Short mmCIF file of C-alpha atoms and ligand atoms in Angstrom, two decimals:
data_model
loop_
_atom_site.label_atom_id
_atom_site.label_comp_id
_atom_site.label_asym_id
_atom_site.label_seq_id
_atom_site.Cartn_x
_atom_site.Cartn_y
_atom_site.Cartn_z
CA MET A 779 0.00 0.00 0.00
CA LYS A 780 2.86 2.39 0.89
CA GLU A 781 4.55 1.97 -2.46
CA LYS A 782 1.30 2.38 -4.35
CA ILE A 783 0.53 5.64 -2.51
CA LYS A 784 4.05 6.98 -3.09
CA GLU A 785 3.87 6.25 -6.81
CA LEU A 786 0.44 7.80 -7.17
CA PHE A 787 1.60 10.86 -5.28
CA LYS A 788 4.68 11.30 -7.44
CA SER A 789 2.80 10.93 -10.70
CA ARG A 790 -0.03 13.25 -9.66
CA PHE A 791 1.86 15.99 -7.83
CA GLY A 792 5.42 15.50 -9.09
CA THR A 793 6.95 15.77 -5.62
CA ASP A 794 7.63 13.54 -2.63
CA GLY A 795 6.11 13.98 0.78
CA VAL A 796 5.87 12.46 4.20
CA MET A 797 3.81 9.36 4.97
CA TYR A 798 1.53 9.01 7.99
CA ALA A 799 -0.73 6.18 9.12
CA SER A 800 -3.42 5.51 11.62
CA ALA A 801 -5.32 2.39 12.56
CA GLY A 802 -8.80 0.94 12.80
CA ARG A 803 -9.84 -0.51 16.15
CA ILE A 804 -11.55 -3.35 17.92
CA ASN A 805 -13.33 -3.05 21.23
CA LEU A 806 -13.30 -6.01 23.61
CA ILE A 807 -16.20 -4.69 25.65
CA GLY A 808 -17.92 -1.40 26.57
CA GLU A 809 -20.23 -0.61 23.66
CA HIS A 810 -22.32 2.57 23.48
CA THR A 811 -20.87 3.55 26.83
CA ASP A 812 -18.48 6.26 25.65
CA TYR A 813 -21.12 8.96 25.11
CA ASN A 814 -22.66 7.94 28.44
CA GLY A 815 -19.50 8.79 30.37
CA GLY A 816 -18.74 5.11 30.93
CA PHE A 817 -15.79 2.83 30.19
CA VAL A 818 -14.57 1.35 26.92
CA PHE A 819 -11.86 -1.22 26.28
CA PRO A 820 -10.54 -0.86 22.72
CA GLY A 821 -7.25 -1.50 20.93
CA ALA A 822 -5.89 -0.41 17.55
CA ILE A 823 -5.50 -3.15 14.93
CA ASP A 824 -3.23 -3.87 12.00
CA LYS A 825 -5.58 -2.30 9.47
CA TYR A 826 -4.57 1.19 8.44
CA ILE A 827 -5.32 4.35 6.58
CA MET A 828 -2.11 5.76 5.12
CA ALA A 829 -1.58 9.20 3.66
CA GLN A 830 1.31 10.83 1.84
CA ILE A 831 1.35 14.58 2.38
CA ASN A 832 3.38 17.51 1.10
CA ILE A 833 2.98 21.20 1.91
CA ASN A 834 2.16 22.94 -1.41
CA GLY A 835 2.70 26.62 -0.61
CA THR A 836 -0.90 27.61 -1.45
CA ASP A 837 -4.03 27.96 0.67
CA ARG A 838 -5.68 24.96 -0.97
CA VAL A 839 -5.82 21.28 -0.17
CA ARG A 840 -5.64 18.85 -3.08
CA VAL A 841 -6.64 15.29 -2.19
CA TYR A 842 -6.72 12.09 -4.16
CA SER A 843 -8.44 9.04 -2.72
CA ALA A 844 -6.66 6.06 -4.24
CA ASP A 845 -9.33 3.56 -3.20
CA LEU A 846 -12.23 5.57 -4.58
CA ASP A 847 -10.22 6.90 -7.53
CA ASP A 848 -11.71 10.31 -6.78
CA TYR A 849 -10.12 13.73 -6.53
CA CYS A 850 -11.14 16.79 -4.55
CA GLU A 851 -9.76 20.27 -4.03
CA PHE A 852 -10.89 22.67 -1.33
CA GLY A 853 -9.94 25.85 0.52
CA LEU A 854 -9.58 26.10 4.26
CA ARG A 855 -12.42 28.45 5.16
CA GLU A 856 -15.71 27.18 6.60
CA GLU A 857 -17.55 28.02 3.39
CA ASP A 858 -15.15 25.84 1.37
CA ALA A 859 -16.68 22.54 2.53
CA PRO A 860 -16.42 19.97 -0.28
CA GLN A 861 -19.39 18.06 -1.66
CA GLN A 862 -17.89 14.58 -1.52
CA GLN A 863 -18.65 12.89 1.78
CA TRP A 864 -15.22 11.23 2.00
CA ALA A 865 -13.45 14.58 1.59
CA ARG A 866 -15.47 16.13 4.41
CA TYR A 867 -13.55 13.99 6.89
CA ILE A 868 -10.29 15.65 5.84
CA PHE A 869 -11.83 19.10 5.50
CA GLY A 870 -13.41 18.69 8.95
CA VAL A 871 -10.08 17.79 10.53
CA CYS A 872 -8.44 20.86 8.94
CA ARG A 873 -11.25 23.10 10.20
CA GLU A 874 -11.21 21.66 13.71
CA VAL A 875 -7.44 22.20 13.93
CA ILE A 876 -7.85 25.80 12.76
CA LYS A 877 -10.79 26.44 15.12
CA ARG A 878 -8.53 25.48 18.03
CA GLY A 879 -6.11 28.24 17.06
CA PHE A 880 -3.54 26.00 15.36
CA THR A 881 -2.14 26.23 11.85
CA VAL A 882 -3.11 24.49 8.63
CA LYS A 883 -1.89 25.60 5.22
CA GLY A 884 -2.36 24.14 1.76
CA PHE A 885 -1.12 20.62 1.13
CA ASP A 886 -1.25 17.88 -1.47
CA THR A 887 -2.15 14.40 -0.37
CA VAL A 888 -2.94 10.88 -1.55
CA PHE A 889 -4.45 8.34 0.81
CA ALA A 890 -5.54 4.71 0.79
CA GLY A 891 -6.48 2.14 3.37
CA ASN A 892 -7.23 -1.44 4.22
CA VAL A 893 -9.65 -0.83 7.09
CA PRO A 894 -12.83 -2.49 5.78
CA LEU A 895 -15.52 0.14 5.27
CA GLY A 896 -18.80 -0.15 7.17
CA ALA A 897 -17.55 -3.13 9.19
CA GLY A 898 -17.57 -1.34 12.54
CA LEU A 899 -13.77 -1.10 12.59
CA SER A 900 -13.70 2.70 12.52
CA SER A 901 -12.29 3.46 9.13
CA SER A 902 -13.48 7.04 9.53
CA ALA A 903 -11.69 7.51 12.86
CA ALA A 904 -8.54 6.09 11.27
CA LEU A 905 -8.81 8.66 8.49
CA GLU A 906 -9.43 11.54 10.89
CA SER A 907 -6.63 10.49 13.24
CA CYS A 908 -4.18 10.06 10.40
CA TYR A 909 -4.74 13.64 9.20
CA ALA A 910 -4.97 15.13 12.69
CA PHE A 911 -1.63 13.53 13.53
CA ALA A 912 -0.10 14.67 10.24
CA LEU A 913 -1.29 18.29 10.51
CA ASN A 914 0.09 18.43 14.03
CA ASP A 915 3.46 17.21 12.84
CA LEU A 916 3.67 19.21 9.60
CA PHE A 917 2.33 22.58 10.72
CA ASN A 918 2.32 22.71 14.50
CA ASP A 919 5.57 21.20 15.81
CA ASN A 920 3.46 18.55 17.54
CA LYS A 921 2.16 21.14 20.00
CA ILE A 922 -1.40 19.77 19.92
CA GLU A 923 -1.88 17.32 22.81
CA LYS A 924 -2.64 13.72 21.85
CA PHE A 925 -6.05 13.81 23.46
CA GLU A 926 -6.90 16.95 21.53
CA LEU A 927 -6.09 15.06 18.31
CA ALA A 928 -8.74 12.50 19.24
CA LEU A 929 -11.21 15.28 20.05
CA ILE A 930 -10.49 16.90 16.68
CA GLY A 931 -11.56 13.66 15.00
CA GLN A 932 -14.68 13.39 17.14
CA SER A 933 -15.68 17.02 16.43
CA THR A 934 -15.19 16.31 12.74
CA GLU A 935 -17.81 13.56 12.99
CA HIS A 936 -20.18 15.84 14.90
CA ASN A 937 -19.77 18.99 12.84
CA TYR A 938 -19.03 17.75 9.31
CA CYS A 939 -20.27 14.15 9.03
CA GLY A 940 -23.52 14.06 11.00
CA VAL A 941 -22.57 11.35 13.50
CA ASN A 942 -22.92 12.26 17.16
CA CYS A 943 -20.29 9.72 18.19
CA GLY A 944 -18.39 9.28 21.44
CA ILE A 945 -14.62 9.43 21.82
CA MET A 946 -13.74 5.73 21.72
CA ASP A 947 -12.79 5.28 18.07
CA GLN A 948 -10.59 8.34 17.73
CA PHE A 949 -9.01 7.65 21.12
CA ALA A 950 -8.14 4.09 20.08
CA SER A 951 -6.82 5.23 16.73
CA VAL A 952 -4.54 7.90 18.26
CA PHE A 953 -3.44 6.10 21.44
CA GLY A 954 -3.28 2.51 20.18
CA LYS A 955 -0.21 0.54 21.26
CA LYS A 956 1.04 -2.80 19.98
CA ASP A 957 -0.22 -5.79 22.01
CA CYS A 958 -2.20 -3.58 24.40
CA LEU A 959 -5.86 -2.94 24.98
CA MET A 960 -6.76 0.32 26.69
CA ARG A 961 -9.37 0.95 29.29
CA LEU A 962 -10.62 4.49 28.95
CA ASP A 963 -12.84 6.19 31.47
CA CYS A 964 -14.82 8.43 29.14
CA ARG A 965 -15.81 10.78 31.96
CA SER A 966 -12.41 11.54 33.53
CA LEU A 967 -10.53 10.60 30.33
CA GLU A 968 -8.09 8.54 32.41
CA TYR A 969 -6.79 5.52 30.60
CA LYS A 970 -4.68 2.49 31.30
CA TYR A 971 -2.88 0.10 28.97
CA TYR A 972 -3.52 -3.62 29.49
CA PRO A 973 -1.03 -5.94 27.78
CA PHE A 974 -3.31 -8.40 26.03
CA LYS A 975 -1.90 -11.89 26.25
CA ALA A 976 -4.66 -14.42 25.83
CA ASP A 977 -2.53 -17.57 25.93
CA GLY A 978 -4.51 -20.47 24.54
CA TYR A 979 -7.08 -18.18 22.87
CA LYS A 980 -7.52 -16.26 19.66
CA LEU A 981 -9.52 -13.10 19.02
CA VAL A 982 -11.20 -13.12 15.65
CA LEU A 983 -13.71 -10.92 13.86
CA LEU A 984 -16.41 -12.28 11.59
CA ASP A 985 -17.72 -9.66 9.20
CA SER A 986 -21.33 -10.25 8.22
CA LYS A 987 -20.88 -7.81 5.31
CA VAL A 988 -24.17 -6.23 6.31
CA LYS A 989 -23.65 -2.53 5.74
CA HIS A 990 -23.38 -0.36 8.66
CA GLU A 991 -23.96 3.32 8.01
CA LEU A 992 -23.96 5.48 11.10
CA VAL A 993 -24.91 8.71 9.34
CA ASP A 994 -28.71 8.95 9.43
CA SER A 995 -28.78 5.67 11.30
CA PRO A 996 -30.53 5.24 14.61
CA TYR A 997 -27.15 5.78 16.31
CA ASN A 998 -27.95 9.42 17.08
CA LYS A 999 -31.37 8.33 18.30
CA ARG A 1000 -29.82 5.87 20.77
CA ARG A 1001 -27.69 8.64 22.14
CA ALA A 1002 -30.71 10.93 22.48
CA SER A 1003 -32.60 8.22 24.42
CA CYS A 1004 -29.74 7.90 26.90
CA GLU A 1005 -29.51 11.65 27.36
CA HIS A 1006 -33.22 11.83 27.91
CA VAL A 1007 -33.15 9.19 30.66
CA ALA A 1008 -30.14 10.86 32.31
CA LYS A 1009 -32.03 14.14 32.38
CA THR A 1010 -35.09 12.48 33.88
CA LEU A 1011 -32.92 10.89 36.58
CA GLY A 1012 -31.25 14.24 37.28
CA VAL A 1013 -27.73 13.03 36.45
CA GLU A 1014 -25.23 14.35 33.93
CA THR A 1015 -24.80 11.02 32.13
CA LEU A 1016 -25.93 7.43 32.70
CA ARG A 1017 -22.51 6.80 34.24
CA ASP A 1018 -24.01 8.26 37.40
CA ALA A 1019 -27.15 6.12 37.31
CA ASP A 1020 -27.76 2.63 38.70
CA MET A 1021 -30.52 0.08 38.26
CA ALA A 1022 -32.34 1.15 41.42
CA MET A 1023 -32.56 4.74 40.16
CA LEU A 1024 -33.78 3.55 36.78
CA GLU A 1025 -36.42 1.29 38.31
CA ALA A 1026 -37.66 4.13 40.50
CA ALA A 1027 -38.15 6.35 37.45
CA LYS A 1028 -39.54 3.62 35.19
CA ASP A 1029 -42.93 5.22 34.68
CA GLN A 1030 -41.41 8.61 33.82
CA VAL A 1031 -39.61 7.34 30.71
CA SER A 1032 -40.82 5.46 27.65
CA GLU A 1033 -40.49 1.68 27.53
CA GLU A 1034 -37.95 2.08 24.75
CA ASP A 1035 -35.78 4.59 26.62
CA TYR A 1036 -35.96 2.37 29.71
CA MET A 1037 -34.57 -0.57 27.73
CA ARG A 1038 -31.74 1.54 26.28
CA ALA A 1039 -30.73 2.76 29.73
CA ARG A 1040 -30.96 -0.74 31.22
CA TYR A 1041 -28.42 -1.96 28.69
CA VAL A 1042 -26.01 0.96 29.30
CA ILE A 1043 -26.10 0.61 33.08
CA GLY A 1044 -25.38 -3.13 32.82
CA GLU A 1045 -22.57 -2.60 30.34
CA LYS A 1046 -20.80 -0.11 32.60
CA GLN A 1047 -20.23 -2.81 35.21
CA ARG A 1048 -19.32 -5.47 32.66
CA VAL A 1049 -16.29 -3.50 31.42
CA LEU A 1050 -14.91 -3.34 34.96
CA ASP A 1051 -15.63 -7.04 35.49
CA VAL A 1052 -13.82 -7.93 32.27
CA CYS A 1053 -10.75 -5.88 33.24
CA ASP A 1054 -10.55 -7.63 36.60
CA ALA A 1055 -11.10 -11.02 34.98
CA LEU A 1056 -8.33 -10.38 32.45
CA GLU A 1057 -5.88 -9.58 35.22
CA ARG A 1058 -6.73 -12.94 36.81
CA GLY A 1059 -6.49 -14.72 33.45
CA ASP A 1060 -10.14 -15.68 33.88
CA PHE A 1061 -11.27 -15.89 30.26
CA GLU A 1062 -14.48 -17.70 31.09
CA THR A 1063 -15.75 -14.55 32.83
CA VAL A 1064 -14.53 -12.37 29.95
CA GLY A 1065 -16.45 -14.57 27.54
CA ARG A 1066 -19.63 -14.69 29.62
CA CYS A 1067 -19.66 -10.89 29.78
CA MET A 1068 -19.25 -10.70 26.00
CA TYR A 1069 -22.34 -12.89 25.49
CA GLU A 1070 -24.25 -10.74 27.97
CA THR A 1071 -23.26 -7.64 26.04
CA HIS A 1072 -24.48 -9.20 22.83
CA HIS A 1073 -27.78 -10.05 24.40
CA GLY A 1074 -28.18 -6.50 25.70
CA LEU A 1075 -27.19 -4.91 22.40
CA SER A 1076 -29.59 -7.17 20.54
CA LYS A 1077 -32.65 -7.16 22.82
CA ASP A 1078 -32.46 -3.91 24.83
CA TYR A 1079 -30.37 -1.56 22.73
CA GLU A 1080 -31.62 -3.04 19.45
CA VAL A 1081 -28.54 -2.35 17.36
CA SER A 1082 -27.96 -5.92 16.18
CA CYS A 1083 -29.47 -7.57 13.12
CA GLU A 1084 -30.53 -11.07 12.12
CA GLU A 1085 -27.18 -11.93 10.53
CA LEU A 1086 -25.17 -10.90 13.60
CA ASP A 1087 -27.49 -12.71 15.96
CA TYR A 1088 -27.02 -15.78 13.80
CA LEU A 1089 -23.21 -15.50 13.99
CA ASN A 1090 -23.55 -15.18 17.75
CA ASP A 1091 -25.71 -18.33 17.90
CA ILE A 1092 -23.17 -20.26 15.83
CA ALA A 1093 -20.38 -19.17 18.18
CA ARG A 1094 -22.33 -20.42 21.17
CA GLU A 1095 -23.05 -23.75 19.48
CA CYS A 1096 -19.36 -24.18 18.66
CA GLY A 1097 -18.35 -23.65 22.29
CA VAL A 1098 -16.72 -20.26 21.62
CA THR A 1099 -15.80 -18.65 24.96
CA GLY A 1100 -17.16 -15.19 24.15
CA SER A 1101 -18.89 -13.57 21.18
CA ARG A 1102 -20.73 -10.34 20.55
CA ILE A 1103 -21.56 -7.70 18.00
CA MET A 1104 -18.84 -5.05 17.97
CA GLY A 1105 -18.92 -1.30 17.34
CA GLY A 1106 -21.88 0.92 16.68
CA GLY A 1107 -24.01 -1.90 15.30
CA PHE A 1108 -26.64 -2.08 12.55
CA GLY A 1109 -24.38 -4.55 10.73
CA GLY A 1110 -20.64 -5.11 10.73
CA CYS A 1111 -18.71 -7.70 12.72
CA THR A 1112 -18.88 -9.97 15.71
CA ILE A 1113 -15.78 -10.22 17.90
CA ASN A 1114 -15.05 -13.73 19.17
CA LEU A 1115 -12.77 -15.09 21.87
CA VAL A 1116 -12.04 -18.67 20.87
CA LYS A 1117 -9.93 -21.42 22.42
CA ASN A 1118 -7.13 -22.40 20.03
CA GLU A 1119 -8.34 -25.98 19.72
CA LEU A 1120 -11.85 -24.88 18.72
CA TYR A 1121 -10.77 -22.20 16.26
CA ASP A 1122 -10.65 -24.17 13.00
CA ASN A 1123 -13.97 -25.85 13.57
CA PHE A 1124 -15.63 -22.57 14.54
CA ILE A 1125 -14.42 -20.74 11.43
CA ALA A 1126 -15.38 -23.61 9.11
CA THR A 1127 -18.82 -24.00 10.72
CA ALA A 1128 -19.54 -20.26 10.71
CA LYS A 1129 -18.58 -19.97 7.04
CA ALA A 1130 -20.65 -22.97 5.99
CA LYS A 1131 -23.78 -22.19 8.01
CA PHE A 1132 -23.79 -18.49 7.21
CA ASN A 1133 -23.25 -19.18 3.54
CA GLU A 1134 -26.09 -21.67 3.52
CA LYS A 1135 -28.47 -19.14 5.02
CA TYR A 1136 -27.36 -15.84 3.46
CA GLY A 1137 -25.61 -16.88 0.26
CA HIS A 1138 -22.15 -15.57 1.19
CA GLU A 1139 -19.49 -16.35 3.76
CA PRO A 1140 -18.59 -13.96 6.54
CA VAL A 1141 -15.13 -12.45 6.12
CA VAL A 1142 -12.65 -13.55 8.77
CA TYR A 1143 -10.19 -11.06 10.29
CA PRO A 1144 -7.79 -12.40 12.93
CA VAL A 1145 -7.18 -9.57 15.40
CA ILE A 1146 -3.62 -8.28 15.77
CA ILE A 1147 -3.36 -5.45 18.28
CA SER A 1148 -1.09 -2.77 16.82
CA ASP A 1149 0.16 0.80 17.10
CA GLY A 1150 -2.15 3.74 16.41
CA ALA A 1151 -1.34 7.02 14.60
CA HIS A 1152 2.29 7.45 13.57
CA LYS A 1153 4.69 8.86 11.04
CA CYS A 1154 6.00 6.14 8.75
CA GLU A 1155 9.68 5.50 8.24
CA ALA A 1156 10.97 7.16 5.07
C1 GLA B 2041 -19.33 3.98 17.11
C2 GLA B 2041 -18.99 5.34 17.69
C3 GLA B 2041 -18.29 5.21 19.04
C4 GLA B 2041 -19.07 4.28 19.98
C5 GLA B 2041 -19.43 2.99 19.28
C6 GLA B 2041 -20.33 2.13 20.11
O1 GLA B 2041 -18.16 3.28 16.78
O2 GLA B 2041 -18.17 6.07 16.81
O3 GLA B 2041 -18.11 6.48 19.62
O4 GLA B 2041 -20.18 4.92 20.50
O5 GLA B 2041 -20.08 3.21 18.04
O6 GLA B 2041 -19.67 1.68 21.24
#
């Protein structure tokens, strides 16, 4: 991918530049908790967006998307927003850097990636983090704090892409570290690295290939439900609520909002339980929590779909230790914690059964926990 980007850059712009990369992410547990002030437990993976960039001495940005074979040029003022949705991610990052009082000038860039789109692996956060990191390095002597880089990506989603997301994806993409998961407290923003050594187990993603499109999806509606319940309970976010408080206010909120909040409150505790279990090497508990999360996301939060529920059922039948839908939902992947000796049978069974029912196999991605945003070696 690096060589392809370099060649395309040279032939299009006639110069060289500097290469940056940032990663997609997985999340072991803690779904839809970030915007509720709760905990998440993600890690960056070995799927990247890479961008070659060169300062061009003008006030315009010229971008070529190698994967889409599409070109876009835009200025750096608010009214210069491009039409193409993909280019708005880069424009948004530029604007959010400028709004914070930092510098962005014109640049030429070519980017490509191998983070599967719409699979719940945060290709958009990888794109945002890649450019936020690059603009910090190229124009700002790396004076922008790392956390601010993640917030720049999140604000890009909010202000230029229509997704009212939490901070998890951009955090994972910026802070990701090889072989480590990270527990982030999304209220205090404290985080801790957990070396992830699951001896005897594999983590694997099964991509249903059902499209997941968070813009205009019920994602923003889920968030609104949670905020509504928090307001009714008189707390800032559902982080500060417990089941007793929710039960006491049951008749003041809709049945639907009650179910959403019930899931979020349960999930908050599960992340902590999983962290403790991991430190003890207790993978059975980790796995049980993952199944509970799936159940909650499917029945209470209602962000699963038939295909993902089916993959979850197959995992259970094959004796997989833990399995659940991962990411925002409405399609995408399940994440599975599988004992080594059961792995081959699970993959073969999932492929065959899914294919029989839906006419195509799920795509298998073994998870390799990797570094997040970085400058590539020349
Ligand atoms: C998407 C959002 C994240 C998070 C997850 C669900 O990936 O971008 O902020 O809310 O969904 O956990």
